[in-house]
Tab-separated table of C-alpha atoms and ligand atoms in Angstrom:
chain	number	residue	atom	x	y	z
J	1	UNK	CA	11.512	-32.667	-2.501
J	2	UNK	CA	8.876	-34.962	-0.972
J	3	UNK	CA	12.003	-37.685	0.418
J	4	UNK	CA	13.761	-34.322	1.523
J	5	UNK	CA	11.048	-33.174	3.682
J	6	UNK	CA	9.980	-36.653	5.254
J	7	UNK	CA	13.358	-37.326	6.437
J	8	UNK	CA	13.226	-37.272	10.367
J	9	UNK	CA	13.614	-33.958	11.965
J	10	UNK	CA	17.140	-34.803	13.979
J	11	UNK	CA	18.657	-36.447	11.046
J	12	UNK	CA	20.911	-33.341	10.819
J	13	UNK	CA	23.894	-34.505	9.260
J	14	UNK	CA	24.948	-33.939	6.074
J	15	UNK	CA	28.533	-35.389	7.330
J	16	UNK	CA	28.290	-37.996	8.487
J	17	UNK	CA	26.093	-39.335	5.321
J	18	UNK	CA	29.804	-39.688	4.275
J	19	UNK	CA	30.721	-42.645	5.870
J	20	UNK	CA	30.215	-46.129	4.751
J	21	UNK	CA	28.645	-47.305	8.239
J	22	UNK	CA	26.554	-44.272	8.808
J	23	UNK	CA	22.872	-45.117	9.576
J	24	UNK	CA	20.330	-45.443	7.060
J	25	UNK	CA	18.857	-42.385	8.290
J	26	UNK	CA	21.691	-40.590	7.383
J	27	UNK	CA	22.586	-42.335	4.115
J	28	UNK	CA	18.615	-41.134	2.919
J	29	UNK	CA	20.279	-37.549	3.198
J	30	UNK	CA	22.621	-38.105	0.312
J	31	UNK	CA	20.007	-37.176	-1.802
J	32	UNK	CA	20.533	-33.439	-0.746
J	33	UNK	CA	23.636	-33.386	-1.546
J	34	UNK	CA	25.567	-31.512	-4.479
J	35	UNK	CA	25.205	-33.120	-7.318
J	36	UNK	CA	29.083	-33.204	-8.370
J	37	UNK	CA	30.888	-36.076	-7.664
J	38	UNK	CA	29.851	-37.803	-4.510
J	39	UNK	CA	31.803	-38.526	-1.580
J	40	UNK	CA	30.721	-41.953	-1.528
J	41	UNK	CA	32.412	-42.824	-4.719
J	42	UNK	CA	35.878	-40.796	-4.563
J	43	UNK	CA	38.764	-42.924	-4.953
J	44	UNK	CA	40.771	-40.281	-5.805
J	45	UNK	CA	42.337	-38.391	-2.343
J	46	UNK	CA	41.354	-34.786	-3.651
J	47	UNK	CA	38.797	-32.896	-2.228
J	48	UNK	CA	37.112	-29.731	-0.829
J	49	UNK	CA	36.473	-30.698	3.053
J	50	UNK	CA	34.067	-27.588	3.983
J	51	UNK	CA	33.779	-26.692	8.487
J	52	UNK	CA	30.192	-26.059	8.956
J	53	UNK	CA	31.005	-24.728	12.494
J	54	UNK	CA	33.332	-22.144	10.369
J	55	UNK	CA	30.215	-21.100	8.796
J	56	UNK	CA	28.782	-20.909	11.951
J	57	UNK	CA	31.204	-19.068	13.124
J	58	UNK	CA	31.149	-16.122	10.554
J	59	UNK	CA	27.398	-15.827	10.459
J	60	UNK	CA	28.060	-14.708	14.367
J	61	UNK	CA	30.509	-12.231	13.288
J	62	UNK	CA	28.304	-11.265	10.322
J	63	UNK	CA	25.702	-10.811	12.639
J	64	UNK	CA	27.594	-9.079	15.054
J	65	UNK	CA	28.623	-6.450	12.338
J	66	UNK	CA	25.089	-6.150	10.550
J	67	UNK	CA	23.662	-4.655	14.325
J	68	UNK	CA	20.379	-5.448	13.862
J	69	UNK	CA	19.845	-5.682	9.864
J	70	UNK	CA	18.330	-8.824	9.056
J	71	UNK	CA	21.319	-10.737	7.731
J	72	UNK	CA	20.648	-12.696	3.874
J	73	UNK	CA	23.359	-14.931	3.333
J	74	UNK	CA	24.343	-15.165	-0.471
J	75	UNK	CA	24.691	-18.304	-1.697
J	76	UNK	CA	24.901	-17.974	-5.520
J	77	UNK	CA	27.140	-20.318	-7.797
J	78	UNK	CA	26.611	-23.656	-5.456
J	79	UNK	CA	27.122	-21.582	-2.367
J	80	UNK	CA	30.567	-19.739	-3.661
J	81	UNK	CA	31.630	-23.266	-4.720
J	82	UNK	CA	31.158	-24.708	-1.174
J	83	UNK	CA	27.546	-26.771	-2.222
J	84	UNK	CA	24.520	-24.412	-1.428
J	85	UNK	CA	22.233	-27.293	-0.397
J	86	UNK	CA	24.200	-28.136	2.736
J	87	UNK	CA	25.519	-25.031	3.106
J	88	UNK	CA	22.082	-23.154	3.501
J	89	UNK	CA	20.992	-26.169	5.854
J	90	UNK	CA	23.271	-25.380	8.214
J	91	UNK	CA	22.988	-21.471	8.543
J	92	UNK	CA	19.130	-21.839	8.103
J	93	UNK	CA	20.235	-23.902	11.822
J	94	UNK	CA	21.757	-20.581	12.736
J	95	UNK	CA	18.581	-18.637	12.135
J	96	UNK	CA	19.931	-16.869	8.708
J	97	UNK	CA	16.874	-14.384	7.796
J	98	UNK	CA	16.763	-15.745	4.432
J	99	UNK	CA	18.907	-16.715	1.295
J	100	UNK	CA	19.705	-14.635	-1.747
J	101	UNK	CA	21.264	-16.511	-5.120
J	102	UNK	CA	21.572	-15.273	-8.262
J	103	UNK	CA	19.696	-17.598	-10.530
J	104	UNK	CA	15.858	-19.139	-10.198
J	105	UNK	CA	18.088	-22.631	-10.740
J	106	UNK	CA	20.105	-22.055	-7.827
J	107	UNK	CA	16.815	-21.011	-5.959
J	108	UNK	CA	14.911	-23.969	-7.246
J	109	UNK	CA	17.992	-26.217	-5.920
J	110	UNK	CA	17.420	-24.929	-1.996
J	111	UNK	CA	13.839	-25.172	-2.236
J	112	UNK	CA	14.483	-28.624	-3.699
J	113	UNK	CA	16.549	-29.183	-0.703
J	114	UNK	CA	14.193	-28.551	1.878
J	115	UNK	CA	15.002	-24.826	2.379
J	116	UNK	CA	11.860	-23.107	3.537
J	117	UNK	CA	13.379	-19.625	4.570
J	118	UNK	CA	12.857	-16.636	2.136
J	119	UNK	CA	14.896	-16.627	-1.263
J	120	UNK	CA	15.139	-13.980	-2.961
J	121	UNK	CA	16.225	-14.409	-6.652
J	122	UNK	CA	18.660	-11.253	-7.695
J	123	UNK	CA	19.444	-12.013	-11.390
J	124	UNK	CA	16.410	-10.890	-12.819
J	125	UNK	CA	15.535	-13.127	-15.689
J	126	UNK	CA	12.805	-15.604	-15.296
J	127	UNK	CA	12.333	-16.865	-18.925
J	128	UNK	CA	8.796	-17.735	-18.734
J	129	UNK	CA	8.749	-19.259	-15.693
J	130	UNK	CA	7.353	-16.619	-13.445
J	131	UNK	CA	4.695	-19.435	-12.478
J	132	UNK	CA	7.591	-21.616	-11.043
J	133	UNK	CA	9.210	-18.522	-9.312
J	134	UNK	CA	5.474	-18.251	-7.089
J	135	UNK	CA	4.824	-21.834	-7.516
J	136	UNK	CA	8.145	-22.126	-4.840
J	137	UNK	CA	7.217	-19.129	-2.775
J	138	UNK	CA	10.820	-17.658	-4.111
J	139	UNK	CA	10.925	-13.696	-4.492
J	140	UNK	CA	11.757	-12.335	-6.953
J	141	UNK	CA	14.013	-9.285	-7.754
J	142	UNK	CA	12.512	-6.910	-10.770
J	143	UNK	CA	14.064	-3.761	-12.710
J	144	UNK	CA	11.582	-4.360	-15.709
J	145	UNK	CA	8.284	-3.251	-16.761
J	146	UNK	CA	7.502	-6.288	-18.381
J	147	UNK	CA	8.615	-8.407	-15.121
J	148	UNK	CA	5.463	-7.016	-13.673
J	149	UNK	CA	3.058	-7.542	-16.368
J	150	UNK	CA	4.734	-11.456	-16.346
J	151	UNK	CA	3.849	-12.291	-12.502
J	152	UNK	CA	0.522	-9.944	-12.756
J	153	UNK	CA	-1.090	-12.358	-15.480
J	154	UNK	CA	-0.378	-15.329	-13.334
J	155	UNK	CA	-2.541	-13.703	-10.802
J	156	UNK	CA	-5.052	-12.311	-13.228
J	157	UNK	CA	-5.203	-15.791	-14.364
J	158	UNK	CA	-6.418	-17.357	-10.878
J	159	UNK	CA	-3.199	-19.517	-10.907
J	160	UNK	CA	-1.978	-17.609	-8.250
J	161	UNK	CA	-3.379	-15.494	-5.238
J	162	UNK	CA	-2.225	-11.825	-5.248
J	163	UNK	CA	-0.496	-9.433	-4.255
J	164	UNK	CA	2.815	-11.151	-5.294
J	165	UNK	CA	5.875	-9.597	-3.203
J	166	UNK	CA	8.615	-8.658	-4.978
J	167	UNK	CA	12.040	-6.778	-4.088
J	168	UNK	CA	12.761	-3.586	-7.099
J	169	UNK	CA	16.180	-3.156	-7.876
J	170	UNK	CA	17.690	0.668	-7.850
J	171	UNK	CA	20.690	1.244	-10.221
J	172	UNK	CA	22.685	3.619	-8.266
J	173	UNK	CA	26.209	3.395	-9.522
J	174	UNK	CA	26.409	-0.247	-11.310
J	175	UNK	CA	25.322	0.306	-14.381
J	176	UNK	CA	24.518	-3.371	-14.478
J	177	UNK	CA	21.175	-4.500	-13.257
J	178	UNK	CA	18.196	-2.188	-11.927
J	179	UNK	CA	15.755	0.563	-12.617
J	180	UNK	CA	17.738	3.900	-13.427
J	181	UNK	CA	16.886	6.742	-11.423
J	182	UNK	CA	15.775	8.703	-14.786
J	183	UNK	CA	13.370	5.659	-15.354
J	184	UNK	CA	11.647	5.733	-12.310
J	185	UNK	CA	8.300	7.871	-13.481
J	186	UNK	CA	7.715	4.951	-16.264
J	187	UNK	CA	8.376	2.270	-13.627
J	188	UNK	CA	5.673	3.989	-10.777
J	189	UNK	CA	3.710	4.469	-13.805
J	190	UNK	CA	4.044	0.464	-14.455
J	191	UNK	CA	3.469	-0.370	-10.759
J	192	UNK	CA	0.183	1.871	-10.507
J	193	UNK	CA	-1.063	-0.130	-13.354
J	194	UNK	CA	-0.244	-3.419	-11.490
J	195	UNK	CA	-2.057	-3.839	-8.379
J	196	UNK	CA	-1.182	-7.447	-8.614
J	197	UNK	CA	2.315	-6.571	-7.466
J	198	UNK	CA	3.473	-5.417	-3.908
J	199	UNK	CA	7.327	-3.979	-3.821
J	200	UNK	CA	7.917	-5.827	-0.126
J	201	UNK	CA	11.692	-4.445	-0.766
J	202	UNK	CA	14.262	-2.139	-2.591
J	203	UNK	CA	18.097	-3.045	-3.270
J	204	UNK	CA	21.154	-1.695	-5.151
J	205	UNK	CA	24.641	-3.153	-5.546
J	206	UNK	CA	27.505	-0.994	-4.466
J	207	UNK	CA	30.328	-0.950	-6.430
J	208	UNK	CA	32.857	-0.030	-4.714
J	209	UNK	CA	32.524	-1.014	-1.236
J	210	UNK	CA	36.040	-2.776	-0.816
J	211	UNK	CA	37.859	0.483	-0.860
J	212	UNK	CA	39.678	2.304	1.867
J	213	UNK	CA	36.492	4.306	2.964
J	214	UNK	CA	32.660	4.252	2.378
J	215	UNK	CA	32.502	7.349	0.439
J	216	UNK	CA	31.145	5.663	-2.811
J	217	UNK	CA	28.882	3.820	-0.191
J	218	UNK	CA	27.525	7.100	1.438
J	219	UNK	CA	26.768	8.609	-2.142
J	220	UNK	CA	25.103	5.517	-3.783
J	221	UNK	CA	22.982	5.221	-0.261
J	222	UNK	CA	22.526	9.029	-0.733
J	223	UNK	CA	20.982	7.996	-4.878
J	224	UNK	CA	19.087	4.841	-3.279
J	225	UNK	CA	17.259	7.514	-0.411
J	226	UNK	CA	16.323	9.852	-3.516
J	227	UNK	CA	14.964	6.676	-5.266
J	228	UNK	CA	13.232	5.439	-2.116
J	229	UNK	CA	11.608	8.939	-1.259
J	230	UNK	CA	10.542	9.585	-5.152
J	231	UNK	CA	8.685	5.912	-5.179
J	232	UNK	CA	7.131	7.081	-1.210
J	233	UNK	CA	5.656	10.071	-3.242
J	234	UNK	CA	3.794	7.390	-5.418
J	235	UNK	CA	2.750	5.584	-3.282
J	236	UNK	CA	5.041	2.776	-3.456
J	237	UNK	CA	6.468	2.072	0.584
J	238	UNK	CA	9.196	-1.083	0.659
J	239	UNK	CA	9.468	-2.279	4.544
J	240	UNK	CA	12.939	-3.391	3.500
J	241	UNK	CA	15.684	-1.681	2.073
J	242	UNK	CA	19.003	-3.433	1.603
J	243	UNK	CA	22.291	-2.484	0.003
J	244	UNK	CA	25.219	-4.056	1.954
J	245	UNK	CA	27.729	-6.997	0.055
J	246	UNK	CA	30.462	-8.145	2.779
J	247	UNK	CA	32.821	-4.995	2.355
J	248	UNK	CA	29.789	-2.675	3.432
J	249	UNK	CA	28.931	-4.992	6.231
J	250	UNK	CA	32.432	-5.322	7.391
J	251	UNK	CA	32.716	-0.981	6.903
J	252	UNK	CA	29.093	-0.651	8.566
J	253	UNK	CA	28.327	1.294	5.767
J	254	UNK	CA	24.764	0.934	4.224
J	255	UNK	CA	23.569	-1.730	6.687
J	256	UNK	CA	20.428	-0.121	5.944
J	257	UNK	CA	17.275	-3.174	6.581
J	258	UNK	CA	18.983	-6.016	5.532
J	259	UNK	CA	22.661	-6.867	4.297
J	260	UNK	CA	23.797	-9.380	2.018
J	261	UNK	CA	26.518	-11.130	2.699
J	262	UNK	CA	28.648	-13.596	0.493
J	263	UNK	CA	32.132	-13.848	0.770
J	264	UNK	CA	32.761	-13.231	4.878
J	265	UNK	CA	30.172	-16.076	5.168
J	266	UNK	CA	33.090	-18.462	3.621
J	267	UNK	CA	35.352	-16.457	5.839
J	268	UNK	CA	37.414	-14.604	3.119
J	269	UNK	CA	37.563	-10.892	4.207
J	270	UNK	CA	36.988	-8.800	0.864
J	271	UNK	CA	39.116	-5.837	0.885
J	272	UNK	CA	42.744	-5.503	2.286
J	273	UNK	CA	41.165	-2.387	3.887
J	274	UNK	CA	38.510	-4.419	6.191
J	275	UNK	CA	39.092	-6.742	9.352
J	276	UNK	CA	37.101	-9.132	10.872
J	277	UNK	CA	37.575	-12.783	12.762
J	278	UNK	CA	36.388	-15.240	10.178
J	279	UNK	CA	37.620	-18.561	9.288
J	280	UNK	CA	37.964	-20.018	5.927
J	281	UNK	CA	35.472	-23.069	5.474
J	282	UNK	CA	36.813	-24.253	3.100
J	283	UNK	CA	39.918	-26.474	2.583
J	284	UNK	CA	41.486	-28.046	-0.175
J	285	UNK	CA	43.522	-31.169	0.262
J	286	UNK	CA	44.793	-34.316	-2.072
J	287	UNK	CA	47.868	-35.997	-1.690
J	288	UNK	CA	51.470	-36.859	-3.281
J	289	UNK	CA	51.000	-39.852	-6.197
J	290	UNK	CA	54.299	-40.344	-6.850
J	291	UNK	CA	57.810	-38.656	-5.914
J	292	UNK	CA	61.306	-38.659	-7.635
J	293	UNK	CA	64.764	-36.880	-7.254
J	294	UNK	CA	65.954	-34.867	-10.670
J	295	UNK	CA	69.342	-33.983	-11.425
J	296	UNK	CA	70.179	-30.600	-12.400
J	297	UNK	CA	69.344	-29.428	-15.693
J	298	UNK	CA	66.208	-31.863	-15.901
J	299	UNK	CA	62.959	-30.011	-16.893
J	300	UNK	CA	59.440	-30.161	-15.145
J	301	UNK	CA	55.991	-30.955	-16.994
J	302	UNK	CA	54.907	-29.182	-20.003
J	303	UNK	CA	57.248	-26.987	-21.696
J	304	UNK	CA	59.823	-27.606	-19.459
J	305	UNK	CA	58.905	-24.579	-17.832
J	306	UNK	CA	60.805	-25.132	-14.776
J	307	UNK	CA	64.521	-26.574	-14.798
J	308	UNK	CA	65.939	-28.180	-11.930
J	309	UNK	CA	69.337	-26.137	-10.885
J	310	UNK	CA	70.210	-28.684	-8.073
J	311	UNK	CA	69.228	-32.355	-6.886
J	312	UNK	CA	65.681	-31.920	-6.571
J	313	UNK	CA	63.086	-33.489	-5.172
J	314	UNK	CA	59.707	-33.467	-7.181
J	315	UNK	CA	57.083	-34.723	-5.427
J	316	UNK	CA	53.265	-35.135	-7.999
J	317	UNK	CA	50.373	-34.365	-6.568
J	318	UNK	CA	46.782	-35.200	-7.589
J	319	UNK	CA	44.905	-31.848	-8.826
J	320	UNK	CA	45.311	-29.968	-11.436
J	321	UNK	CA	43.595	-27.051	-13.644
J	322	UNK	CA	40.647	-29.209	-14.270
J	323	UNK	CA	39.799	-29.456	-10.700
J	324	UNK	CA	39.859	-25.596	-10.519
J	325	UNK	CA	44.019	-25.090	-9.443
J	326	UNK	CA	44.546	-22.061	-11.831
J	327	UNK	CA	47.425	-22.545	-14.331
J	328	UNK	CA	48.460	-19.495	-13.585
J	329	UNK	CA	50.364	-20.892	-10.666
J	330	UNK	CA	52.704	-22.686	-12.775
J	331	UNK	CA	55.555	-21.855	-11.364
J	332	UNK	CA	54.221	-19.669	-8.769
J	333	UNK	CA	52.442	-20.212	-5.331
J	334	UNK	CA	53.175	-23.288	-3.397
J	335	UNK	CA	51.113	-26.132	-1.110
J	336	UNK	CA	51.719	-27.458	2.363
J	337	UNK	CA	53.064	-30.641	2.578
J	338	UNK	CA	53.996	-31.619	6.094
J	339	UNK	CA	52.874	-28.199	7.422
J	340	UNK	CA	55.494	-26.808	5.413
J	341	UNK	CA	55.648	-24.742	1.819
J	342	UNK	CA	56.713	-26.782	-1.144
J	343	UNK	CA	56.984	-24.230	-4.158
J	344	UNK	CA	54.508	-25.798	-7.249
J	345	UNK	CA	57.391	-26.067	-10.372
J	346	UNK	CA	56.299	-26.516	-14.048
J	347	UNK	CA	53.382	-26.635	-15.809
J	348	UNK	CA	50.263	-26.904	-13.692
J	349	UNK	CA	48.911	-29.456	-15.835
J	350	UNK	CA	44.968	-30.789	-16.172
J	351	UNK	CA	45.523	-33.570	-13.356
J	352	UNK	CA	47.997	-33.224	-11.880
J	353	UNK	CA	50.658	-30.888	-10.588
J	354	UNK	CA	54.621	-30.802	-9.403
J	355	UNK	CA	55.745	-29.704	-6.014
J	356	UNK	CA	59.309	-29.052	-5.305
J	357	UNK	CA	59.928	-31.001	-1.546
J	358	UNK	CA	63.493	-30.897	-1.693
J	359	UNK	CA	63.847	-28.728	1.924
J	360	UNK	CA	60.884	-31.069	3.588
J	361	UNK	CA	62.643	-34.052	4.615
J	362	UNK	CA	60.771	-37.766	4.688
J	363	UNK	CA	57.919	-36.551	1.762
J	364	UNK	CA	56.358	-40.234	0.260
J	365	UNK	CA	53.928	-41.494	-1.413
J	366	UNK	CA	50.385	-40.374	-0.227
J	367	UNK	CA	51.123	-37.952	2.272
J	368	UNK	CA	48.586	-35.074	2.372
J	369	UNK	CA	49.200	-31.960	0.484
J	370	UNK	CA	46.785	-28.845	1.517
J	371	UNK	CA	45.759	-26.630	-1.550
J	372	UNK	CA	43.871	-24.317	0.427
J	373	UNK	CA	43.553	-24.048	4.060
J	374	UNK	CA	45.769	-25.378	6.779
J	375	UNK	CA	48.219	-27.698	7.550
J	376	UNK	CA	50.334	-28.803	10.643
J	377	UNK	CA	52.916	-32.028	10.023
J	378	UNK	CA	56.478	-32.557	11.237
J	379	UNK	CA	57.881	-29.918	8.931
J	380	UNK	CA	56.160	-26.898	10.641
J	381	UNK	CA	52.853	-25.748	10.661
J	382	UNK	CA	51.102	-22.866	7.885
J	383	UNK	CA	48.136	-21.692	5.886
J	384	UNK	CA	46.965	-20.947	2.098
J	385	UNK	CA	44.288	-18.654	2.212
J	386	UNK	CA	42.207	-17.845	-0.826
J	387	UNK	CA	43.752	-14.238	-0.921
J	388	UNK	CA	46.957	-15.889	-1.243
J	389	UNK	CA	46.460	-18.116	-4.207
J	390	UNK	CA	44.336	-15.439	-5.760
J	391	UNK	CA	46.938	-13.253	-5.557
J	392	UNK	CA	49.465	-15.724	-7.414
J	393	UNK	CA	47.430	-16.746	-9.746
J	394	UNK	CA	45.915	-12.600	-10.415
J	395	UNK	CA	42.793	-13.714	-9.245
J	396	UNK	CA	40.465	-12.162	-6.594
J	397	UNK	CA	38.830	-14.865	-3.765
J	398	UNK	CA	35.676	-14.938	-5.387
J	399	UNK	CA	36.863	-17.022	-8.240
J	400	UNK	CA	39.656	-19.374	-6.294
J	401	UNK	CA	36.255	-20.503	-4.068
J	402	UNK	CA	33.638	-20.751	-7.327
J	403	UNK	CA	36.317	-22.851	-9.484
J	404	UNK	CA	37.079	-25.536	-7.458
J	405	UNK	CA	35.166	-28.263	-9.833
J	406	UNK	CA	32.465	-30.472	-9.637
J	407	UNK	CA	35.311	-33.220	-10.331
J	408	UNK	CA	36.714	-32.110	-6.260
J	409	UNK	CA	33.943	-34.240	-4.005
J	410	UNK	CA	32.967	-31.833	-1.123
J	411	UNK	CA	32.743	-33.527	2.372
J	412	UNK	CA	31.465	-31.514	5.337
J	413	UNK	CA	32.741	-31.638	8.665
J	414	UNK	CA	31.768	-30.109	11.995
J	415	UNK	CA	34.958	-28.786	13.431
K	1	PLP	C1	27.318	-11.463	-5.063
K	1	PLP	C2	26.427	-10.423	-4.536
K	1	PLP	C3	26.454	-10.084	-3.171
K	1	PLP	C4	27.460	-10.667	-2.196
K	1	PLP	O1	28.740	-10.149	-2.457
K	1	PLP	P1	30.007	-10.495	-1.526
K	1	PLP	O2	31.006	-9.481	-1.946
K	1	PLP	O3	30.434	-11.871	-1.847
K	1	PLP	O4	29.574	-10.315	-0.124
K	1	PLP	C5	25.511	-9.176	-2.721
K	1	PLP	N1	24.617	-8.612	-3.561
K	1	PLP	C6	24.590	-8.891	-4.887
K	1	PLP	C7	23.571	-8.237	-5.770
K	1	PLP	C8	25.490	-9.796	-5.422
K	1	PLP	O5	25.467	-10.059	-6.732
């Protein structure tokens, strides 16, 4: 943490860390990075190359859209897969109101990384450690009775100067996490009996904000405004109420004090039923190992799940289902080689995967082939969005951004 914070002030890039001649200024930085495989030590062509000024770019929309909410990026499971370190360095640059991840890990990972704007920790289980959950200035989300009587004794104790904030989660409609409406006497009954503890904010999940219209929205809001006035009543008055994931934001619906965006910050739009001018920051990319022609009849990978009913052209290419390339897509979906789509055949297999380049003229040995993302070459020029591939693979976005595996280096680029 210490090395992190020392580091000179303008010694900004994460980037450029990635290059063998980079300053030694910039090579101390590598010690914020993700801790998957690092840049500096691929060999291998496949990676995940992630546009900070993407993410730049969709925290303006996001802001745009959130008209005046305080906007709290999500940046749970490494940052949807993208590395939350650099990830939150960057749109703490673009004046992000604060962070919210899922796990006190993935908070103690930002704080580790020199983050210093709020985090609040949504998952709700701090083990014992409610002393490292103050001890990093994180705050933390509670639903449970026995959350307050944890972080109260660490005050009662002297260990910590009170009134610890904290953020109470509403279950309006989830049924996952959060105080039920029904349960709400107990819990003001709990939070009289804990002066230690000030509720700084209120939040529920909606759980159905990607569809068509904001009518679930309007009637969990409506639960959470019940919720909000019964608490008023005892005495308990959050300054910050927050409700929104990206499909509310994008809807306007339950913007509310704050909104907490994940997904349109990586520029996927959620929900076939919302718009909005984001940009993918992420892009996957490796590159043809080897290439043959196959008569017909000849089978492909494991299985021989695909058989060749021409002359064929197979080019291999360097990721497979350990690297996070669902094997769903055998046989299904496709990559851009040359700025053009070359159908994946066979088995997608743990390394490595076969494309067929038959109509792309000129494919050879290490020419780049674009998982996800864009592509422009002398066969055309074309796009894989994460919608696509999760839509081959029966997958929604979420998961074709969080799989991509720690064994894919991520390098980040300014556009
Ligand atoms: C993941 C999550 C979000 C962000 O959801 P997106 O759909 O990715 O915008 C917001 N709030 C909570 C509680 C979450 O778990």
């Amino acid at each position: 943490m210490m090395a992190v914070r020392e580091l000179p002030p303008d010694a900004t890039s994460d980037l450029d860390a990635n290059d063998a001649d980079a300053t030694e200024s910039q090579r101390a930085i590598r010690v914020m990075r993700p801790r998957r495989a690092a840049p500096a030590d691929a060999v291998r062509p496949t990676r995940a190359e992630v546009n900070l000024g993407a993410l730049r770019h969709n925290v303006a929309v996001v802001r745009e859209r959130a008209q005046g909410a305080k906007v709290w990026a999500v940046l749970k499971a490494d940052g949807y897969g993208h590395g939350a370190p650099a990830v939150a360095r960057t749109l703490e640059r673009a004046k992000v109101d604060g962070f919210c991840v899922a796990l006190l890990e993935e908070a103690i990972e930002l704080r580790d990384a020199g983050i210093a704007a709020p985090i609040l920790v949504m998952g709700g289980y701090y083990g014992r450690a409610y002393d490292e959950v103050l001890r990093r200035n994180l705050t933390p989300v509670l639903y449970d009775p026995s959350h307050l009587e944890g972080f109260a004794r660490m005050v009662r104790s002297g260990s910590f100067p009170g009134p610890v904030s904290v953020h109470v989660k509403i279950d309006t409609g989830m049924a996952r996490l959060g105080v039920r409406p029904k349960d709400l006497p107990a819990f003001a009954d709990a939070l009289a009996d804990t002066p230690e503890i000030r509720v700084e904010g209120l939040m529920t999940h909606l759980a159905n904000a990607d569809a068509e219209t904001a009518d679930d929205n309007d009637a969990q809001v409506a639960r959470f405004d019940e919720a909000t006035a019964y608490l008023a009543k005892r005495g308990v008055r959050a300054k910050l109420r927050h409700a929104a994931n990206s499909a509310a934001l994008l809807k306007q619906s339950a913007l509310l004090d704050a909104v907490r965006p994940g997904i349109a910050v990586f520029g996927i739009c959620p929900s076939i039923h919302d718009r909005a001018d984001l940009q993918m920051a992420m892009r996957v990319r490796t590159e043809v190992v080897d290439v043959r022609t196959i008569d017909p009849g000849d089978p492909v990978g494991y299985g021989g799940l695909y058989r060749a009913s021409r002359p064929t052209r197979i080019a291999t290419v360097s990721m497979g289902y350990a690297d996070g390339l669902p094997r769903a897509l055998s046989n299904r979906g496709a990559m851009l080689v040359r700025g053009k789509r070359a159908p994946i055949v066979g088995a997608v297999s743990m390394d490595m995967t076969m494309l067929d380049v038959t109509e792309i003229p000129d494919v050879g040995l290490r020419d780049e082939v674009v998982v996800l993302g864009g592509q422009e070459g002398t066969s055309g020029k074309d796009f894989i969005g994460a919608e696509e591939m999760a839509r081959n693979a029966d997958q929604i976005p979420w998961e074709v951004l969080t799989q991509i595996s720690r064994r894919v280096p991520r390098f980040y680029r300014e556009p």
